[in-house]
CSV table of C-alpha atoms in Angstrom, one decimal:
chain,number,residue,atom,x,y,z
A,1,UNK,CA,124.7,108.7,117.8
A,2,UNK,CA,121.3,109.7,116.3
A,3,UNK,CA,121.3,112.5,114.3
A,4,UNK,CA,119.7,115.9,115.4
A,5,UNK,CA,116.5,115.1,117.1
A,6,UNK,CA,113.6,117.6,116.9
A,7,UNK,CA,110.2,118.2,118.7
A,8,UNK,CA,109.0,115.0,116.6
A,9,UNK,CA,111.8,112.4,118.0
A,10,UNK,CA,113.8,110.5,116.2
A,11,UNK,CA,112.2,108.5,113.1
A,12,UNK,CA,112.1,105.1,114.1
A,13,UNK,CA,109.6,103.4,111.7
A,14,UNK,CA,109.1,103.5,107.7
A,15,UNK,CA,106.4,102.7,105.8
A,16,UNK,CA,106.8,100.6,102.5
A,17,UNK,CA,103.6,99.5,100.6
A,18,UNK,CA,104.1,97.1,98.1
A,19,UNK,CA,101.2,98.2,95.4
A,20,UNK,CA,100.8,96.0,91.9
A,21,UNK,CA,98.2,98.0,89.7
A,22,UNK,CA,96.7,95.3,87.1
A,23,UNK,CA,94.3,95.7,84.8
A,24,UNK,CA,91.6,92.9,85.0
A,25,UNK,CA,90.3,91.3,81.6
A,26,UNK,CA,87.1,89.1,82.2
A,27,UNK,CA,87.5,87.7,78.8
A,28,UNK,CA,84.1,86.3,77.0
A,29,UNK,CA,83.3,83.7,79.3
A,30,UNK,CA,83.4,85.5,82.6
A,31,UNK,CA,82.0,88.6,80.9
A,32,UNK,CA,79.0,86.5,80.5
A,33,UNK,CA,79.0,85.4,84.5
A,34,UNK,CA,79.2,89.0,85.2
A,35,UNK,CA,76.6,89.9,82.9
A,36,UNK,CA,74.5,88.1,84.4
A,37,UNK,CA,75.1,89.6,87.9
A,38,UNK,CA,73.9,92.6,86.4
A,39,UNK,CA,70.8,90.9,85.6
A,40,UNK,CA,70.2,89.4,88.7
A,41,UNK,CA,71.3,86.1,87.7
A,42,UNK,CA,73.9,83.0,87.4
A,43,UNK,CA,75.1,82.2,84.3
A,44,UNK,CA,77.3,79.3,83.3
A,45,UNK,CA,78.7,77.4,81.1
A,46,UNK,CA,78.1,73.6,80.3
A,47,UNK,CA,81.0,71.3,78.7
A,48,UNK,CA,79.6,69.3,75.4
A,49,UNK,CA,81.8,66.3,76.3
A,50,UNK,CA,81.3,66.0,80.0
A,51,UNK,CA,78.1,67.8,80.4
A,52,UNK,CA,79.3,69.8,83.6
A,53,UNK,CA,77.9,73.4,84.3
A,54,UNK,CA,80.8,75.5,85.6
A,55,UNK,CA,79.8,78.7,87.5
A,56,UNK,CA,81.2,81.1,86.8
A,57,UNK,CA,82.6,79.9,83.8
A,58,UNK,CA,86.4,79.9,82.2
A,59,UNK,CA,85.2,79.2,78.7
A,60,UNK,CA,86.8,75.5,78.6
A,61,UNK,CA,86.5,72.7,80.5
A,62,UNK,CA,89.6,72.1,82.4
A,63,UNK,CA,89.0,67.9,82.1
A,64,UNK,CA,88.1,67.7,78.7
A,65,UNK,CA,89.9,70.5,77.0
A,66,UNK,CA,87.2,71.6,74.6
A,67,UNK,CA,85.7,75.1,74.4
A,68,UNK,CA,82.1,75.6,76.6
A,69,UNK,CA,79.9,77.2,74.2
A,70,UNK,CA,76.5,76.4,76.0
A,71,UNK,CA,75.0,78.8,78.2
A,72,UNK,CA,73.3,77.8,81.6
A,73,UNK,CA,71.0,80.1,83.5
A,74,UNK,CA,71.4,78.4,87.1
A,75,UNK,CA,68.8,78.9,89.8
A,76,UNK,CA,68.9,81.1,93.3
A,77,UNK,CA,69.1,77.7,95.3
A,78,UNK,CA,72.0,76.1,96.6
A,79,UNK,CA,73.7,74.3,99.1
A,80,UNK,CA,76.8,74.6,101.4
A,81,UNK,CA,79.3,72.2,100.8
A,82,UNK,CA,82.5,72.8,102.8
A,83,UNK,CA,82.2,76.3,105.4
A,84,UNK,CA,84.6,78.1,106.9
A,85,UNK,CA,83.6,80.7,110.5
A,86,UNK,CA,85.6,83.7,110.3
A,87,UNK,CA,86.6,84.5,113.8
A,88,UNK,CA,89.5,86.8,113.4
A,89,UNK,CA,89.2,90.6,112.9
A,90,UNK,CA,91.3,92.0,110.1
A,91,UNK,CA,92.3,95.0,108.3
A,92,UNK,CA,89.2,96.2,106.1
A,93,UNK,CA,87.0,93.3,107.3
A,94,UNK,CA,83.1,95.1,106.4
A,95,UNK,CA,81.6,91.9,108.4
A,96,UNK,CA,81.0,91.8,111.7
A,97,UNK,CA,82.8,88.8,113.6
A,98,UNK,CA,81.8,85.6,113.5
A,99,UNK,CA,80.7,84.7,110.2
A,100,UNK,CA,80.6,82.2,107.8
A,101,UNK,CA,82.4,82.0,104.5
A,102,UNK,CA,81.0,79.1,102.6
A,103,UNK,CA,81.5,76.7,99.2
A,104,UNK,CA,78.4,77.1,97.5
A,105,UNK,CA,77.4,74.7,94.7
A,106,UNK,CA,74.1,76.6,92.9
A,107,UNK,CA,71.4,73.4,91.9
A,108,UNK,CA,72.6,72.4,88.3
A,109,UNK,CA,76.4,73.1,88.7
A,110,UNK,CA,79.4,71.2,89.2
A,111,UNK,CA,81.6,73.9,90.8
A,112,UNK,CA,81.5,75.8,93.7
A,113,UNK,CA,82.3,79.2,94.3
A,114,UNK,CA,83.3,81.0,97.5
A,115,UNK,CA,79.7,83.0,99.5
A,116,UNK,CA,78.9,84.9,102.6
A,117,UNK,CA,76.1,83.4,104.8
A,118,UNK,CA,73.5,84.9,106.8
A,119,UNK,CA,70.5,84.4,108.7
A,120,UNK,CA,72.1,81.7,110.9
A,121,UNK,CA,73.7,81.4,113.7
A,122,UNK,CA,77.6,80.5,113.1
A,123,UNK,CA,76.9,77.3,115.1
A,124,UNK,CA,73.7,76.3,113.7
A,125,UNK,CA,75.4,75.5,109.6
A,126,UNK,CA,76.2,72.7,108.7
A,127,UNK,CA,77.8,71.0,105.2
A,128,UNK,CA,74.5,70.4,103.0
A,129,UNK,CA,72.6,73.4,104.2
A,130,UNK,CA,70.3,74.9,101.9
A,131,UNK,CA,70.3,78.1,100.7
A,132,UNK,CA,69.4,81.0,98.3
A,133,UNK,CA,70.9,83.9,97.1
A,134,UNK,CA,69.6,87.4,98.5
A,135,UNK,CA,70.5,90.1,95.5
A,136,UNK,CA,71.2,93.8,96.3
A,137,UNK,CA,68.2,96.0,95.2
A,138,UNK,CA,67.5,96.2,91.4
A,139,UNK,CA,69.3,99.5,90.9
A,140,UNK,CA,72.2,98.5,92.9
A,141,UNK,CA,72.9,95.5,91.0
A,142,UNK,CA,76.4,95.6,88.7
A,143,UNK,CA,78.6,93.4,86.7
A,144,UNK,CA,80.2,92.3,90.1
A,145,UNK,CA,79.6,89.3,92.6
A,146,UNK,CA,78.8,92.2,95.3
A,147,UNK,CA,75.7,92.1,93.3
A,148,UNK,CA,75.5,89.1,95.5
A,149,UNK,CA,74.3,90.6,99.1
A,150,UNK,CA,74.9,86.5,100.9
A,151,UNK,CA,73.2,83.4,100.8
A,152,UNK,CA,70.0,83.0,103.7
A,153,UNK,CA,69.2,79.3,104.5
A,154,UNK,CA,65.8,78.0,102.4
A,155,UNK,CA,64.7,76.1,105.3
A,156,UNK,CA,65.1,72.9,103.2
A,157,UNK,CA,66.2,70.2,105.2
A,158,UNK,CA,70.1,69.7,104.9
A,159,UNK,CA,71.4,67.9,102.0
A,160,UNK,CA,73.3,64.5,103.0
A,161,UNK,CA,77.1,65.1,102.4
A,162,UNK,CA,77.2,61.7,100.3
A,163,UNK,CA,75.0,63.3,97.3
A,164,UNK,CA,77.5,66.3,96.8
A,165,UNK,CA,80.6,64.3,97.9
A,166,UNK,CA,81.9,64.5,94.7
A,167,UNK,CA,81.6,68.3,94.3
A,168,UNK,CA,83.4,68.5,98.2
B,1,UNK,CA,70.0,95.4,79.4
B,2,UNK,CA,73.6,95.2,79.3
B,3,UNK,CA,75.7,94.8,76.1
B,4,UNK,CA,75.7,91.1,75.5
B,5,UNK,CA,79.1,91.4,73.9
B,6,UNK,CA,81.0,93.8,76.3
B,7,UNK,CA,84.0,92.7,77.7
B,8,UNK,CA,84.6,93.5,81.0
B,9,UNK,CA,87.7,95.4,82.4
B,10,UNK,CA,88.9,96.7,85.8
B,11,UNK,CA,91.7,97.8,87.7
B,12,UNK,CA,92.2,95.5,90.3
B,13,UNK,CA,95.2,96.8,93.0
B,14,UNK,CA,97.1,94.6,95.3
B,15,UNK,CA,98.7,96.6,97.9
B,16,UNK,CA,100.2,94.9,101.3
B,17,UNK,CA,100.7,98.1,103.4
B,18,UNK,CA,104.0,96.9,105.3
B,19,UNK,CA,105.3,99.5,108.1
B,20,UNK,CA,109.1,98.1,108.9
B,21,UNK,CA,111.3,99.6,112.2
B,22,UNK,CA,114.0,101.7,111.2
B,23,UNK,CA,116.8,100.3,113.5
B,24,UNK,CA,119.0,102.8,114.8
B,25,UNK,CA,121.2,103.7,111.8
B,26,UNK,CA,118.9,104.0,109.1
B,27,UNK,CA,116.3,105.8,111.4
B,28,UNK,CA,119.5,108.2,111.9
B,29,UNK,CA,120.0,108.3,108.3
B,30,UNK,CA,115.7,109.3,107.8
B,31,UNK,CA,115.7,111.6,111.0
B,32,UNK,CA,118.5,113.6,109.4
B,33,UNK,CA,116.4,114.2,105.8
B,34,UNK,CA,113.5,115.2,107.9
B,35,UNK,CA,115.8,117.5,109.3
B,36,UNK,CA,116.8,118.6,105.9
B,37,UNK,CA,120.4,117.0,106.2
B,38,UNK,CA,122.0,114.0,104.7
B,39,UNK,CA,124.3,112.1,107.3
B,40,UNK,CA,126.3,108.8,106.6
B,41,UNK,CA,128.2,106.6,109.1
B,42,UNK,CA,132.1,105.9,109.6
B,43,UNK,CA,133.4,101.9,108.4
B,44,UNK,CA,136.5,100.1,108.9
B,45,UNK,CA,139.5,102.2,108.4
B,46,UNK,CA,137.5,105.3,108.7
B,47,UNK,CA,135.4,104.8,105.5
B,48,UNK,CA,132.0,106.9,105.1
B,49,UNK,CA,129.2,104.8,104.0
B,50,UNK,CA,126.1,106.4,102.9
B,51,UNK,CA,123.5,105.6,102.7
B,52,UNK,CA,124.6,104.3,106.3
B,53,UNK,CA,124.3,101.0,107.0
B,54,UNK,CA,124.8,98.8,110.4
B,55,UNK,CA,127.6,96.7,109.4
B,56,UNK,CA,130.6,97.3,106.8
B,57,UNK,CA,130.1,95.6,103.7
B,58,UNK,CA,133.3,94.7,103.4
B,59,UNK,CA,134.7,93.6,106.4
B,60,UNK,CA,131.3,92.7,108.2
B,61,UNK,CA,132.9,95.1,111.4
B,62,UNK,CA,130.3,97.2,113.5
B,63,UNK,CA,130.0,100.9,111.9
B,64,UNK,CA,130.1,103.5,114.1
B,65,UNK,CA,129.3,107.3,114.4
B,66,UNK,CA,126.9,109.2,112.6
B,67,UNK,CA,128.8,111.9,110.3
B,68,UNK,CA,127.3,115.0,108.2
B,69,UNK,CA,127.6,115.0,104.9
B,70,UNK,CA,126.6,116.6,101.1
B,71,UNK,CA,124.5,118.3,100.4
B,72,UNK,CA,126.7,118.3,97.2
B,73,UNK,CA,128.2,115.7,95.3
B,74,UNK,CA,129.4,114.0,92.0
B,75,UNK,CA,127.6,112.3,89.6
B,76,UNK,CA,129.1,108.9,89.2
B,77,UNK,CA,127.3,106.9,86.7
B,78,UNK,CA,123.7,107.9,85.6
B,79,UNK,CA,121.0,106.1,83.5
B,80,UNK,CA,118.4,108.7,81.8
B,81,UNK,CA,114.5,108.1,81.8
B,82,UNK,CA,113.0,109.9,79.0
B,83,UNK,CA,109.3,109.1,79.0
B,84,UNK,CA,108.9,108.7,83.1
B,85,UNK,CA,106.2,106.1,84.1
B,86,UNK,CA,103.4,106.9,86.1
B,87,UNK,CA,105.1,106.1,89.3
B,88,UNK,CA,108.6,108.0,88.7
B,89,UNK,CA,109.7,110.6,90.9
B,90,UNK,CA,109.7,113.2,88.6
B,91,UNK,CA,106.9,113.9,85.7
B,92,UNK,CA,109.6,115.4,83.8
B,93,UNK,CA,112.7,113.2,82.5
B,94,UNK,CA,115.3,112.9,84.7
B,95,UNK,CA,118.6,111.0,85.5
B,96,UNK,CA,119.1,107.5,87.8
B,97,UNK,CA,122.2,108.7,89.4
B,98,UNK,CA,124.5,107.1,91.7
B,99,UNK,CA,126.2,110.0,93.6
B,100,UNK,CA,129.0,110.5,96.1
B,101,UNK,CA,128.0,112.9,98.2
B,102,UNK,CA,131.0,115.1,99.6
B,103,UNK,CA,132.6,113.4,102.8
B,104,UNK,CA,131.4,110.4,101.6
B,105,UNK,CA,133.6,107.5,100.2
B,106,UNK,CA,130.3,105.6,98.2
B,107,UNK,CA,127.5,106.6,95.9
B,108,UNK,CA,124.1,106.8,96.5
B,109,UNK,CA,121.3,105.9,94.2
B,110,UNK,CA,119.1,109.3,93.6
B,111,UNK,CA,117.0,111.7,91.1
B,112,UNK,CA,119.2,113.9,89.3
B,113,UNK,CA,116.7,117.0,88.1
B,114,UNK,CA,118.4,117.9,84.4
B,115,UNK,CA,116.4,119.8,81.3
B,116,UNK,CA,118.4,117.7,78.8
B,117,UNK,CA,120.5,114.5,79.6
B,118,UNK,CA,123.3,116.1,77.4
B,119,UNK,CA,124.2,118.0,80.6
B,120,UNK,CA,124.0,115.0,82.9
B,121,UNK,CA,127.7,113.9,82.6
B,122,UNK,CA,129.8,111.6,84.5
B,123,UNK,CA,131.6,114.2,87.0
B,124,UNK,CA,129.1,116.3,86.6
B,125,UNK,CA,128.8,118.5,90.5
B,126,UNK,CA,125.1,117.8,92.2
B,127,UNK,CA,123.8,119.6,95.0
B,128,UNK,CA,120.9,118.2,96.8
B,129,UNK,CA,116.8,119.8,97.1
B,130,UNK,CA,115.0,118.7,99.5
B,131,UNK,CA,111.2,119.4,100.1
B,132,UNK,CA,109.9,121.9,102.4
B,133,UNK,CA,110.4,121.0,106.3
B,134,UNK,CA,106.4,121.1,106.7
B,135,UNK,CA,106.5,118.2,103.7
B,136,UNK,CA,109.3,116.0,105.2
B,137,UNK,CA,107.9,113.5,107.2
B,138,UNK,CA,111.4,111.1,107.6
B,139,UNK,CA,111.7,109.4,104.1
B,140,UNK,CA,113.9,109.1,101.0
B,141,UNK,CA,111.7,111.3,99.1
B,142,UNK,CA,112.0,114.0,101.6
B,143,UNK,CA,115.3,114.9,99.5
B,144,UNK,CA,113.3,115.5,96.3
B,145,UNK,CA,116.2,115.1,93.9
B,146,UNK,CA,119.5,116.2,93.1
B,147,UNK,CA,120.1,119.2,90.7
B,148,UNK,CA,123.0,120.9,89.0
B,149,UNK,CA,125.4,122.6,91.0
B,150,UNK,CA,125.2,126.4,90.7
B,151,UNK,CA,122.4,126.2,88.0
């Protein structure tokens, strides 16, 4: 019933990527964020009604509605609010198997964004770990987070979960 | 010191790199392009569906047996693409066509190949051109496109 096989068998499986090419726009705000990046540095934004610091910034402030004119220059030093290990090995994974993905809320801001931590054990982190950001060389840095190389712990004893609960 | 004022842009590409199993009908139907042939399979009452498929659309029966046919056909209804997009087929404009291949009693969606879509007609006799064997690797683009018969 199949057709005319050859040397190579008959075809039995297809391949069909699904491929969506955008083109990314940072817009002012996060241009500024990844500016900054290429500096070496987090930038944010605070809002003039609610005084929060977002990082990386969207321009507004999703609560109050108003535009965030203000720029922030946030420190190295953060904590880990909420962490995920990553046990399971997928396709293009550059990290070696286990490691941590964490929520990282930089001293001075009111969100968190998503970081890579090392220099720990997987077992050993906790929520309200301290740590800093480790940059990529000075000519390696870009308008990218991979100008980001991962957070290392400070040392700093942890944080207690009840003075970021409201950022968890 | 970067441009304060630059925008940033980027391409940013979402691809999810599926691989699906064939089943046996439409792995027939792909074997038989690598092979440089175009096969279709027998329906209720003796109907020849191609692209094959594993069940009649019609009457939900089994299909069954593998049949030969093309490589020409006739152009049914067509839809011309003058400026081609990036990912088209062809670089050069072409035809959509649905075409019934010979021995077959549907169409089947295809490139027509035409230098000017005043010559892709309704009716119009297609013959199929497929890519060279060493560049076939079991695939609808193994058949490249359709062009006009004796041309």
């Amino acid at each position: 019933m199949a057709a005319e096989e050859t040397a190579q068998g008959p075809v039995t499986m297809l391949s069909t990527p699904i491929r969506l090419d955008y083109n990314f726009t940072a817009g002012v705000a996060q241009s500024k964020s990844l500016r900054g990046y290429a500096e070496g540095r987090f930038i944010g934004q605070r809002c003039p009604v609610c005084k929060k610091v977002y990082v990386p910034s969207r321009g507004s402030c999703p609560k109050d509605a108003v535009a965030t004119t203000e720029e922030v220059v946030l420190p190295n030093t953060a904590t880990v609010t909420t962490f995920c290990v990553v046990n399971v090995p997928f396709a293009g994974q550059s990290i070696e198997i286990p490691y941590i993905t964490a929520s990282i809320l930089l001293d001075g801001a009111d969100i968190t964004f998503m970081g890579l931590i090392q220099g720990i054990a997987p077992e050993d982190v906790e929520m309200g770990l301290r740590v800093e950001a480790v940059w990529v060389p000075k000519e390696e840095l870009g308008p990218t987070l991979a100008s980001v190389k991962y957070f290392q712990p400070t040392g700093e004893p942890n944080r207690e979960v009840s003075t970021f609960a409201e950022h968890l | 010191m970067a441009d304060p004022t630059e925008i940033y842009t980027s391409p940013h590409v979402l691809e999810y790199p599926y691989a699906r199993s064939t089943g046996p009908i439409i792995g027939a139907f792909l074997t038989a392009l690598r092979d440089g042939k175009i096969v279709g399979v027998k329906g209720s009452k003796g109907r020849v569906i191609v692209p094959p498929t594993e069940y009649d659309p019609d009457t939900a029966e089994e299909t069954s047996g593998i049949v030969d046919v093309g490589p020409g056909g006739v152009i049914e209804t067509w839809a011309w693409v003058d400026t081609p997009r990036f990912d088209a087929p062809l670089d050069t404009p072409f035809a959509w066509a649905l075409i019934r291949l010979d021995g077959a009693d549907t169409a089947m969606l295809h490139v027509v190949a035409a230098p000017t879509s005043d010559v892709v007609v309704t009716g119009t006799r297609v013959t199929a051109e497929f890519r060279p064997a060493a560049e076939r690797v079991g695939s609808m683009h193994d058949l490249r496109c359709f062009v006009l018969e004796g041309k």
